[in-house]
Short mmCIF file of C-alpha atoms and ligand atoms in Angstrom, two decimals:
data_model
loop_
_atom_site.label_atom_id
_atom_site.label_comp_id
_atom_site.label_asym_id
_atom_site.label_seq_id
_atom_site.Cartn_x
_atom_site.Cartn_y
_atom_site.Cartn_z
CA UNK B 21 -22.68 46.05 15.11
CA UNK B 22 -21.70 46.97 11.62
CA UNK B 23 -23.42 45.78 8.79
CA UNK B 24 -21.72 44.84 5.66
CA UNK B 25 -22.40 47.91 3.53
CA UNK B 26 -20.59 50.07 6.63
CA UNK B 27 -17.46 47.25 6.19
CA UNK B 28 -17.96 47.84 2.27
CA UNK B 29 -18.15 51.51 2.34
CA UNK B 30 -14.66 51.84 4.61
CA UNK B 31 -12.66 49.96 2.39
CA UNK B 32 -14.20 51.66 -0.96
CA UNK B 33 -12.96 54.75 0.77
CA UNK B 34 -9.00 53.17 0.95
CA UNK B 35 -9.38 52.74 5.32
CA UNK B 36 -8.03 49.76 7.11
CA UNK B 37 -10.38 47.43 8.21
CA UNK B 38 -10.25 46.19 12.12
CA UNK B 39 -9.89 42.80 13.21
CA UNK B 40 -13.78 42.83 14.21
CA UNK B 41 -14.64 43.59 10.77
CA UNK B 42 -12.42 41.34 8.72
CA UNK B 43 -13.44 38.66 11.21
CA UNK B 44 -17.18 39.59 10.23
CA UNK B 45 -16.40 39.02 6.36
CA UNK B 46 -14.85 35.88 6.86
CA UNK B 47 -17.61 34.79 9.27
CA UNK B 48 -19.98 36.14 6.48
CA UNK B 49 -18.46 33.81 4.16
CA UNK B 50 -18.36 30.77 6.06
CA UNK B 51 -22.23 30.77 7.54
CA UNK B 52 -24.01 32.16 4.58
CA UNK B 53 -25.05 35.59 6.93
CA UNK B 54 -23.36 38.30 3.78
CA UNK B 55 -24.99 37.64 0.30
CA UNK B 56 -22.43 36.43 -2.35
CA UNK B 57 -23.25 40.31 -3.82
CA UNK B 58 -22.04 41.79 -0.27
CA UNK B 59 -18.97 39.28 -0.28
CA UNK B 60 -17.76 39.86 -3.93
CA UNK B 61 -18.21 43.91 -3.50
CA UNK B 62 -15.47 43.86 -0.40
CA UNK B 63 -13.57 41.37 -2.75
CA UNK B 64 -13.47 43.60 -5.26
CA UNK B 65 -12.59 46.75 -3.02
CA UNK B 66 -9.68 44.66 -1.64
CA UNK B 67 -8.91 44.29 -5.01
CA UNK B 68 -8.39 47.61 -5.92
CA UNK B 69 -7.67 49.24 -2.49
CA UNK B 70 -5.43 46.61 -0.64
CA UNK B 71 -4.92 45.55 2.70
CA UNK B 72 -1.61 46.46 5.13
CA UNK B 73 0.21 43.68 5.76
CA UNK B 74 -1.56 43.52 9.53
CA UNK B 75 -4.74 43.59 7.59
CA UNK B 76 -3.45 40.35 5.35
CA UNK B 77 -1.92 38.80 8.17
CA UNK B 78 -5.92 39.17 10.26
CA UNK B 79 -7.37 38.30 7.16
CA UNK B 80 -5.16 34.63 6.75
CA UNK B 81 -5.64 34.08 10.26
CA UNK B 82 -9.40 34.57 10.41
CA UNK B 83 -9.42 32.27 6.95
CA UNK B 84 -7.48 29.39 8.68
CA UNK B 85 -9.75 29.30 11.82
CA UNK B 86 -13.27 29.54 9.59
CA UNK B 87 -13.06 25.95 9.96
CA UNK B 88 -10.90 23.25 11.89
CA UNK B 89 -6.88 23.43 12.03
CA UNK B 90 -5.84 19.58 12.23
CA UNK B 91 -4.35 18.52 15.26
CA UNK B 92 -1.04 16.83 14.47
CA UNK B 93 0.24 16.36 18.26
CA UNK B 94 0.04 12.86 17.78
CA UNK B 95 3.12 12.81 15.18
CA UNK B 96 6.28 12.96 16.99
CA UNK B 97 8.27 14.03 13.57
CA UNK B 98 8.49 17.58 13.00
CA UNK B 99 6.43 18.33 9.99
CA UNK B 100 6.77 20.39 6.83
CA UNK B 101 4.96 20.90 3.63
CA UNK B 102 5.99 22.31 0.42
CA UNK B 103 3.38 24.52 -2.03
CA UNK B 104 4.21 25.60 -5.34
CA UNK B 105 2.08 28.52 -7.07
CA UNK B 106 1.80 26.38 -9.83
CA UNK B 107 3.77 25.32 -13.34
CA UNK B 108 3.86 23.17 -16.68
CA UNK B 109 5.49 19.75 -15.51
CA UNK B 110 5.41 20.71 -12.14
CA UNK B 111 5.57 17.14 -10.41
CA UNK B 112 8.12 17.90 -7.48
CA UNK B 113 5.73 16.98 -4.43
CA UNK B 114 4.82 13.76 -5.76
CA UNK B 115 8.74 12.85 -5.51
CA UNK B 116 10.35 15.56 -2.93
CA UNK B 117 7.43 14.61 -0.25
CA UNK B 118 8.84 10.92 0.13
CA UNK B 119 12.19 12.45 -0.11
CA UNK B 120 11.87 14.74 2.98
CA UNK B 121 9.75 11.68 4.86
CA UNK B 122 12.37 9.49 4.43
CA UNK B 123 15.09 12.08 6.15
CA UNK B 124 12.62 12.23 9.22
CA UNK B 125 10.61 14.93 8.46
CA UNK B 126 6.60 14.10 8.48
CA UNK B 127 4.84 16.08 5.40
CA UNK B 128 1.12 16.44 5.84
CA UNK B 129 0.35 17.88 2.12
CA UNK B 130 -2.85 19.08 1.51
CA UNK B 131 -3.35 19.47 -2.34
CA UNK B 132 -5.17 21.30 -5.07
CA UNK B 133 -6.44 20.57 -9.14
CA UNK B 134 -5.46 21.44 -11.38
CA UNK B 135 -7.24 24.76 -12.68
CA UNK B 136 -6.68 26.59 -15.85
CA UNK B 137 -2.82 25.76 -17.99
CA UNK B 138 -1.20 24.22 -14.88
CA UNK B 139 -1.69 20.98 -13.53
CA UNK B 140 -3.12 20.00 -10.02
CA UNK B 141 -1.36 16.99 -7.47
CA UNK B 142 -4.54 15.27 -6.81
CA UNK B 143 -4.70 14.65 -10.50
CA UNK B 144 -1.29 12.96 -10.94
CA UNK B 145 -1.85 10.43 -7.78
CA UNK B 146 -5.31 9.70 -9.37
CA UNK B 147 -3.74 8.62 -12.08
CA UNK B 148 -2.73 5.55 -9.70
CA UNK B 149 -5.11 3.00 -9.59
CA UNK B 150 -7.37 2.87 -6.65
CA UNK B 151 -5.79 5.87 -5.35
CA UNK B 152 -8.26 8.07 -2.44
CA UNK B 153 -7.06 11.53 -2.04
CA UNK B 154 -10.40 12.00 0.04
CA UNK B 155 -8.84 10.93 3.42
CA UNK B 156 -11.17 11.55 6.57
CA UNK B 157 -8.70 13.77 9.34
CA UNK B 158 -8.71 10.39 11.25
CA UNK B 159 -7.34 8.53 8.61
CA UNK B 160 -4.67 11.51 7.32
CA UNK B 161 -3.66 11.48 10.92
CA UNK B 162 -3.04 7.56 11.33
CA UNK B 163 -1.16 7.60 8.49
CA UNK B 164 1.23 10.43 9.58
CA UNK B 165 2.18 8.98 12.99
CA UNK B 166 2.59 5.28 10.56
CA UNK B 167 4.47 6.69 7.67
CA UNK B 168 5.03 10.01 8.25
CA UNK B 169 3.51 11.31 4.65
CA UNK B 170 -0.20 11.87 3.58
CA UNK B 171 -1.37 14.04 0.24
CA UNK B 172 -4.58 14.19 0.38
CA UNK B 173 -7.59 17.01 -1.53
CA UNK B 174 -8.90 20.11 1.33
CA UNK B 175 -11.66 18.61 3.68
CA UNK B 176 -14.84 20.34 3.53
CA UNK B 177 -13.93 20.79 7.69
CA UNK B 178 -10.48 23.02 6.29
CA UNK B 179 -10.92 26.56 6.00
CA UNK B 180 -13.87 26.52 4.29
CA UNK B 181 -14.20 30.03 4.03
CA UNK B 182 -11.74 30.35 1.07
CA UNK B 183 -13.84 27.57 -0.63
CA UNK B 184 -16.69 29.62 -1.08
CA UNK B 185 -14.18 33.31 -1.77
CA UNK B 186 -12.03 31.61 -3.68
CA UNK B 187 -15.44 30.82 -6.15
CA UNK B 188 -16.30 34.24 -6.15
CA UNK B 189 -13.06 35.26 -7.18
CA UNK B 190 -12.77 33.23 -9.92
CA UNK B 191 -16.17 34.30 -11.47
CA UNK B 192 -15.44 38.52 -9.97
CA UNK B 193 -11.89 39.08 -11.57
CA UNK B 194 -10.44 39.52 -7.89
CA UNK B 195 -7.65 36.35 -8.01
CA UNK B 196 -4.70 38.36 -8.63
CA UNK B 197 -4.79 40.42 -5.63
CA UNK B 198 -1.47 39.64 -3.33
CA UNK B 199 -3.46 39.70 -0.33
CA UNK B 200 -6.34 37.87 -1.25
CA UNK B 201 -4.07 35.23 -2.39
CA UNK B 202 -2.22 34.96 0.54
CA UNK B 203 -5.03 34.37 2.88
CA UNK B 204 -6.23 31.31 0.30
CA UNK B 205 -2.75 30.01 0.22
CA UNK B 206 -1.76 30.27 4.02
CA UNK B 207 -5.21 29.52 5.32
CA UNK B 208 -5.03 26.12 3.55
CA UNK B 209 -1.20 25.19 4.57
CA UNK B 210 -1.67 26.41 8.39
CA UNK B 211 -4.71 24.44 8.39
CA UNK B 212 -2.80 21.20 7.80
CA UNK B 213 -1.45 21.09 11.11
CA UNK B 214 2.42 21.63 9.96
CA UNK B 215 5.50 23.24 11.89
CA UNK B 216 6.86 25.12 8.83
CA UNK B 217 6.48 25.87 5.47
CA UNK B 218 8.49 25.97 2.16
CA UNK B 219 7.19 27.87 -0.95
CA UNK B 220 8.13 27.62 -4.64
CA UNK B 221 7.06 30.73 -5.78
CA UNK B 222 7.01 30.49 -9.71
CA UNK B 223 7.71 33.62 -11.88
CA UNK B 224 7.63 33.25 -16.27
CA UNK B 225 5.54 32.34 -19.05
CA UNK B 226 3.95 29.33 -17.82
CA UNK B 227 3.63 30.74 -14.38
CA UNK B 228 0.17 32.46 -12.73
CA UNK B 229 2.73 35.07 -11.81
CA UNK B 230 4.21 36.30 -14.88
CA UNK B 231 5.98 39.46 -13.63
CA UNK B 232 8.84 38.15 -11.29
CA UNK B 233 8.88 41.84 -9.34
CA UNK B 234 5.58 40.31 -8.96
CA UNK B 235 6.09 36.74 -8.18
CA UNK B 236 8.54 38.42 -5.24
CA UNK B 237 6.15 41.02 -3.84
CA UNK B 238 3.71 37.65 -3.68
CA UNK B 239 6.93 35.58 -2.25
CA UNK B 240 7.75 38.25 0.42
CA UNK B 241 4.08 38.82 1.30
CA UNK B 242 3.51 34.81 2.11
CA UNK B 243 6.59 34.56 3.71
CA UNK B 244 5.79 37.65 6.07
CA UNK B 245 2.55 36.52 6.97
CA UNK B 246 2.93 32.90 7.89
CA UNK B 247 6.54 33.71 9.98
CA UNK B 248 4.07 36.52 12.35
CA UNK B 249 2.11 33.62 12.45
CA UNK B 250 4.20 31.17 13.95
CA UNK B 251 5.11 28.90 11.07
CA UNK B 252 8.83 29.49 10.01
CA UNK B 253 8.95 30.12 6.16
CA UNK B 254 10.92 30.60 2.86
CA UNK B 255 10.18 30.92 -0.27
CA UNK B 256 12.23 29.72 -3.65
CA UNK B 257 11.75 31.77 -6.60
CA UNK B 258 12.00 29.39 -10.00
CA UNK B 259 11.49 30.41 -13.37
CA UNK B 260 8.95 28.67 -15.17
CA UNK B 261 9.63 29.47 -18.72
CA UNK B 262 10.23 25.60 -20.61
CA UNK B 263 8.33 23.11 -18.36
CA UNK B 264 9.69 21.07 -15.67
CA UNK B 265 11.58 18.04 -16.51
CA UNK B 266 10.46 15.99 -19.79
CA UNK B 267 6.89 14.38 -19.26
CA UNK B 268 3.77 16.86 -18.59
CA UNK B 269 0.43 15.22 -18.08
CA UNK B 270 -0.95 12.89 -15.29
CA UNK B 271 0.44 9.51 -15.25
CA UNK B 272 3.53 10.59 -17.26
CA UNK B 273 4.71 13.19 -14.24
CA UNK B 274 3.86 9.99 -12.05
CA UNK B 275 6.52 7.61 -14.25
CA UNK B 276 8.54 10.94 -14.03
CA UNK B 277 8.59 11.10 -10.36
CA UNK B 278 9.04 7.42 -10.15
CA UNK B 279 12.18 8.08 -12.25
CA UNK B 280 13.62 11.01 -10.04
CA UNK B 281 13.13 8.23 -7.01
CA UNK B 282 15.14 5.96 -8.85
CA UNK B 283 18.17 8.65 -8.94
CA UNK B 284 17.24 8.91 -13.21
CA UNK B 285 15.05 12.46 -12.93
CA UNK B 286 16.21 15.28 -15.70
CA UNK B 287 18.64 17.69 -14.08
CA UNK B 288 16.06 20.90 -14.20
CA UNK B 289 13.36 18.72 -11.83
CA UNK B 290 15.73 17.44 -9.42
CA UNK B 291 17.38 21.02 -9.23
CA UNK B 292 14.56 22.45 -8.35
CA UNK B 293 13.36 19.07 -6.10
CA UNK B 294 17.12 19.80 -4.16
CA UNK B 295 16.49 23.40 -3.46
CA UNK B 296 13.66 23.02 -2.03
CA UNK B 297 14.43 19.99 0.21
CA UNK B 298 17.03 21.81 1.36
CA UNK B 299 15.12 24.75 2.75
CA UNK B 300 12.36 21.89 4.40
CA UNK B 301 15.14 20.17 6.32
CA UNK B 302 16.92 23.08 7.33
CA UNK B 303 13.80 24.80 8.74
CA UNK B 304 12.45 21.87 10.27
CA UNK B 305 15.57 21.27 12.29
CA UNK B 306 16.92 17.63 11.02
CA UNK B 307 20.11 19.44 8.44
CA UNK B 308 22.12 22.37 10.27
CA UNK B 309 23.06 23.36 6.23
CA UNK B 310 21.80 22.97 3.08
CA UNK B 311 24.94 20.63 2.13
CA UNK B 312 24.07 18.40 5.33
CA UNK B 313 20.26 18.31 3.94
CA UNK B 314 21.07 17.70 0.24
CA UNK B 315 23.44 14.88 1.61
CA UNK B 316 20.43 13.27 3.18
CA UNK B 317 18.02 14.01 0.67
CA UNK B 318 20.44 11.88 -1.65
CA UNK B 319 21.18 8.83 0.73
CA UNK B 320 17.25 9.19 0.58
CA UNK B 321 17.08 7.89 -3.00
CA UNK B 322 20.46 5.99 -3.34
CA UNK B 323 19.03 3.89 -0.85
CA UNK B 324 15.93 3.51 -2.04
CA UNK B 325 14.24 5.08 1.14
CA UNK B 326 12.10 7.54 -0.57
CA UNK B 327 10.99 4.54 -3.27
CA UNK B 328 9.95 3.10 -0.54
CA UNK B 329 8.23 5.40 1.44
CA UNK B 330 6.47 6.25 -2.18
CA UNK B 331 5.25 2.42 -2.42
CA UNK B 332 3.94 2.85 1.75
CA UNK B 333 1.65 6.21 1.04
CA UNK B 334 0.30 4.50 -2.60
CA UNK B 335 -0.82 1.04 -0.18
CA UNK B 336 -1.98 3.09 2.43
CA UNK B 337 -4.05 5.54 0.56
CA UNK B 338 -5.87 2.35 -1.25
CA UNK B 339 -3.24 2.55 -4.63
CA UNK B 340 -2.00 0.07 -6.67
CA UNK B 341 1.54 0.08 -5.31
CA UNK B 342 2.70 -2.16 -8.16
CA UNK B 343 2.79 1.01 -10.72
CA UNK B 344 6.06 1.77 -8.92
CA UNK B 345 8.27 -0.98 -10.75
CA UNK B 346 5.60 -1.94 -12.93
CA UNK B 347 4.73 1.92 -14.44
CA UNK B 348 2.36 -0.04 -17.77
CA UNK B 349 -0.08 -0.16 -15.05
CA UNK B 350 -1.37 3.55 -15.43
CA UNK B 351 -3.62 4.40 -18.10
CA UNK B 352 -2.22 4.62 -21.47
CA UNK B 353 -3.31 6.50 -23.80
CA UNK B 354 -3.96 4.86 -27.45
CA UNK B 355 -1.70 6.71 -30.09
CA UNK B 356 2.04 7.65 -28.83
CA UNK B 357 3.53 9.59 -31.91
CA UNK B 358 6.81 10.82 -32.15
CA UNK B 359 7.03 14.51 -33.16
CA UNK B 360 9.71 14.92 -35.63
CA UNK B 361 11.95 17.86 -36.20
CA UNK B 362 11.45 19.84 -39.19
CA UNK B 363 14.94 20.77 -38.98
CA UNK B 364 18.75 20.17 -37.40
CA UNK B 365 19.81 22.36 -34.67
CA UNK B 366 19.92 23.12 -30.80
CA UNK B 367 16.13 23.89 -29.58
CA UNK B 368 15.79 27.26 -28.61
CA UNK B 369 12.62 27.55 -26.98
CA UNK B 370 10.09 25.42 -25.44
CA UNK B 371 7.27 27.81 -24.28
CA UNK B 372 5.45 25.93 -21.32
CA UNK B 373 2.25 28.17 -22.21
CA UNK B 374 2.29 26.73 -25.18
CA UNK B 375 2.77 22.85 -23.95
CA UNK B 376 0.17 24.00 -21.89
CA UNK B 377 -2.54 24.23 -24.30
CA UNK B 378 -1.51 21.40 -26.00
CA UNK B 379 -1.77 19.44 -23.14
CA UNK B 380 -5.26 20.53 -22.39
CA UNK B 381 -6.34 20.62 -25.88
CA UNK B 382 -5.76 16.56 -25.30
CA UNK B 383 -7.67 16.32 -22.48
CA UNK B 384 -5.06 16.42 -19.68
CA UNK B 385 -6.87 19.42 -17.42
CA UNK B 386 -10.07 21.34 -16.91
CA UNK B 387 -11.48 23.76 -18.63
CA UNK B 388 -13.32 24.37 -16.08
CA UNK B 389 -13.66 23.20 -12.38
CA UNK B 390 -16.50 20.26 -12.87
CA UNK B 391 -14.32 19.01 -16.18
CA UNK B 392 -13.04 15.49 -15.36
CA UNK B 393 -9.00 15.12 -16.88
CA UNK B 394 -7.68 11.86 -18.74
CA UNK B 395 -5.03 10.92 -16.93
CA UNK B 396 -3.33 9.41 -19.89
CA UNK B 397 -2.76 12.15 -21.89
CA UNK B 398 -0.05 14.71 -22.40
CA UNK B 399 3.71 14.83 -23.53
CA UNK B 400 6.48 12.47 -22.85
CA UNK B 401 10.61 12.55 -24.07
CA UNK B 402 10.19 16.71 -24.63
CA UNK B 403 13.94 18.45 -25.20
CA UNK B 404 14.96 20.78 -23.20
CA UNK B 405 16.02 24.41 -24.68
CA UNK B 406 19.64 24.08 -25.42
CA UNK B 407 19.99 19.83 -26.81
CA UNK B 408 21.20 19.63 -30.15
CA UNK B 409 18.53 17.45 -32.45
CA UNK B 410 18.93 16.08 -35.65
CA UNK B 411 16.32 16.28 -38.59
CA UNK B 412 13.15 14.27 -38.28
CA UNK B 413 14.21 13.12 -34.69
CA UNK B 414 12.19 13.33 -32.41
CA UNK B 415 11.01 16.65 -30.28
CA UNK B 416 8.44 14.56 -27.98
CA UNK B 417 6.11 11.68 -27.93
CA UNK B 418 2.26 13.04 -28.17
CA UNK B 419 -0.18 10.61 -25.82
CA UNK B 420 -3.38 11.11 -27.00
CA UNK B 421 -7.05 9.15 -26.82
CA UNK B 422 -8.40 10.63 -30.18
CA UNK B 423 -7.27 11.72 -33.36
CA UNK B 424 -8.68 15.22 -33.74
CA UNK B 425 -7.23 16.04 -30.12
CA UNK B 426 -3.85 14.28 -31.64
CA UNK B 427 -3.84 16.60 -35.04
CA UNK B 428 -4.89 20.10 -32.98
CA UNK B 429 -2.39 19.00 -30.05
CA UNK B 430 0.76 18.48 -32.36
CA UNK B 431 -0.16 21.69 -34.34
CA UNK B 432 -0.06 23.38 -31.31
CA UNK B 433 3.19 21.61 -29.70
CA UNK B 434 5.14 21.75 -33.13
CA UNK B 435 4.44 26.10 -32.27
CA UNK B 436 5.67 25.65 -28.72
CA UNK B 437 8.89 23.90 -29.53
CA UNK B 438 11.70 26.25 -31.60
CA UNK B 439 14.56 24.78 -33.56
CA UNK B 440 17.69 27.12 -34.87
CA UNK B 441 21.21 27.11 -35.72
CA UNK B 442 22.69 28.39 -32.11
CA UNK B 443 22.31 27.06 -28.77
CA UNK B 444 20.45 29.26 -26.73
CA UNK B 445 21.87 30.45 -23.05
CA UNK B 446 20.32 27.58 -21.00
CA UNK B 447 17.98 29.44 -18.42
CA UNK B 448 18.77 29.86 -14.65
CA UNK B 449 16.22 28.16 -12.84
CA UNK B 450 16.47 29.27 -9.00
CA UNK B 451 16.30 32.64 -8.53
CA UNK B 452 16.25 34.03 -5.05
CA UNK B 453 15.47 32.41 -1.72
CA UNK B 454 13.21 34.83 0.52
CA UNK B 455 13.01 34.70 4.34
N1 URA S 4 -3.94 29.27 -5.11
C1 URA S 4 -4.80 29.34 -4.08
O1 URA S 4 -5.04 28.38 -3.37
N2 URA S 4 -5.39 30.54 -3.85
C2 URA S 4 -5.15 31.63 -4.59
O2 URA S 4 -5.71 32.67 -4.31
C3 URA S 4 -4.25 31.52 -5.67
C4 URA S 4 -3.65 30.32 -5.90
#
């Protein structure tokens, strides 16, 4: 038996761990046998030495199996899920997951918070009154085989291990560490029970990967690991530099999903929303080409499939279904202002750092992880880098529940947002697809 100072000690000196000892870490991590001092020293020699890409691909697989993988036999469909590394507007599962139901593919979506600048699924459908995103397996099962769509928050049964690393990491300046991260992402997805698996991997500003030679070492990494493990996968590269579509902030990305399902969404989301539809369908089997897929993916909302299947998953996760036609019903927040332009021009920037902020400053994320959100807050109507505005018209609409986070919020947005005589080149969005 080797204790954890041996495990420690070999990959301090830059060795490659066995499967016996990366199985002991995890195993340490789940049951409480290595101290959190013992854990976050192997964490942090990962950190600086690395792991092979056999040692990542033990690692994720000893992560998904520290606790139960759900057993999805039971839904005849095949099934798919979608994870994004995270972005400023980002609200494409709340929309694309109904899409891809509704074209016969069953998405069992497992979801995070929000955390830090970007914003979190569970939050968004929260914002829906009466909405549970704390689903027992039984009931996430049921209503896969009914309606073929469930996002629900991680079980405390679902690799659990990365629970307690993942803490650790965030307090031990070990998160950025490819491999680390792709045993918390994978472990998490593979646990869900799901066939295969698309990624938007998000490179830019308002990204968690900045660098996009990083973002694609992370891309190609995930993508590597989960295919040796079974689960065919491909990952979209998408800049994240202004912030997806118009509205960022809980209920607002809900009315903006809402709109997307109603065939209205701004041209960046559904872009974004098409690309990676078309990798689920093709991968799961139902499109033999993209052009098939993004076909179906439209008949989905022309004929109001995915509205539909959007209305099921609100009823049968306890929701107020009625927010779909009747969007009033999510909390509002008491002042809407209008941000005016201080000048005429074409905007040339809209930093989605800084929107960000802003939208924290108002209350719309954590700070940190036991913060609750206001689910009313945030930014609604923002241009888009390239529109022509006029002076005093208006740059966005500030929601905000007090005055002093209304002053410091439109300060701060009024930085983010840049207005000057020449268009600027409108940013490409999708980069590369990997794997
Ligand atoms: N998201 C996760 O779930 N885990 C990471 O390590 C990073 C992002």
């Amino acid at each position: 038996m080797r204790f954890p100072q041996h495990i420690i000690a070999k990959k301090r000196d830059g060795e490659v761990l066995s499967r016996e000892e990366i199985g002991a870490f995890v195993r340490g991590a789940t049951d409480g046998s290595w101290a959190d001092y013992q854990l976050s020293a192997l964490l942090m020699a990962i950190y600086l030495r690395g792991m092979t890409p056999e040692e990542t691909a033990l690692y994720t697989e000893a992560m998904m199996n520290s606790g139960v993988v759900a057993d999805l036999r039971s839904v005849k469909l095949p099934k798919a899920d979608k994870h994004s590394t995270g972005g400023v507007g980002d609200k494409v599962s709340l929309h694309l997951a109904p899409m891809v139901a509704a074209c016969g593919v069953a998405v069992p979506m497992i979801s995070g918070r929000g955390l830090g600048h970007t914003g979190g699924t569970l939050d968004k459908l929260e914002s829906i009154p009466g909405f549970r995103v704390n689903l027992s397996m039984a009931e996430y099962r049921a209503e896969l085989e009914h309606i073929g769509l469930s996002l629900i928050g991680q079980t405390a049964e679902l690799a659990p291990a990365d629970k307690k690393l993942y803490a650790l990491r965030d307090v031990t300046a070990t998160v950025e560490c490819i491999p680390l991260i792709c045993g918390s992402i994978l472990a998490k997805k593979l646990a869900e029970g799901i066939d295969v698996l698309v990624l938007d991997v998000k490179f830019g500003r308002g990204a968690f990967m900045k660098d996009k030679a990083k973002a694609r070492e992370l891309a190609q990494a995930l993508v590597s690991v989960a295919t040796a493990m079974g689960k065919p996968t491909r990952a979209v590269m998408t800049a994240m530099e202004q912030p997806l579509g118009r509205n960022v902030g809980n209920a607002l990305e809900v009315i903006e999903s809402i709109e997307c399902l109603r065939g209205r969404g701004p041209a960046d989301t559904m872009e974004v929303t098409y690309a990676l539809g078309e990798q689920i369908l093709v991968l799961a089997g139902v499109a033999q080409t993209a052009a098939e897929a993004r076909a179906a993916l439209e008949g989905s909302i022309s004929l109001g499939a995915a509205l539909e299947k959007l209305r099921a998953m609100i009823t049968a996760q306890g929701g107020d279904a009625r927010v779909v036609d009747e969007p009033e019903r999510l909390p509002q927040a008491k002042f809407k202002v209008a941000l005016a332009a201080p000048r005429s021009g074409f905007v040339q920037d809209v930093d989605a750092m800084g929107v960000a902020l802003a939208a924290l400053r108002l209350g719309a994320g954590r700070v940190k992880a036991a913060d609750g959100v206001d689910h009313a807050v945030g930014f609604s109507d923002l241009v888009k880098v390239g529109e022509r505005v006029a002076a005093g018209g208006p740059l966005c609409v500030i929601h905000a529940n007090d005055e002093a986070g209304l002053a410091a919020a439109r300060e701060m947005i009024a930085r983010a947002i840049v207005v000057g005589d020449v268009a600027g080149a409108t940013p490409q969005l999708i980069d590369e697809v990997i794997g």
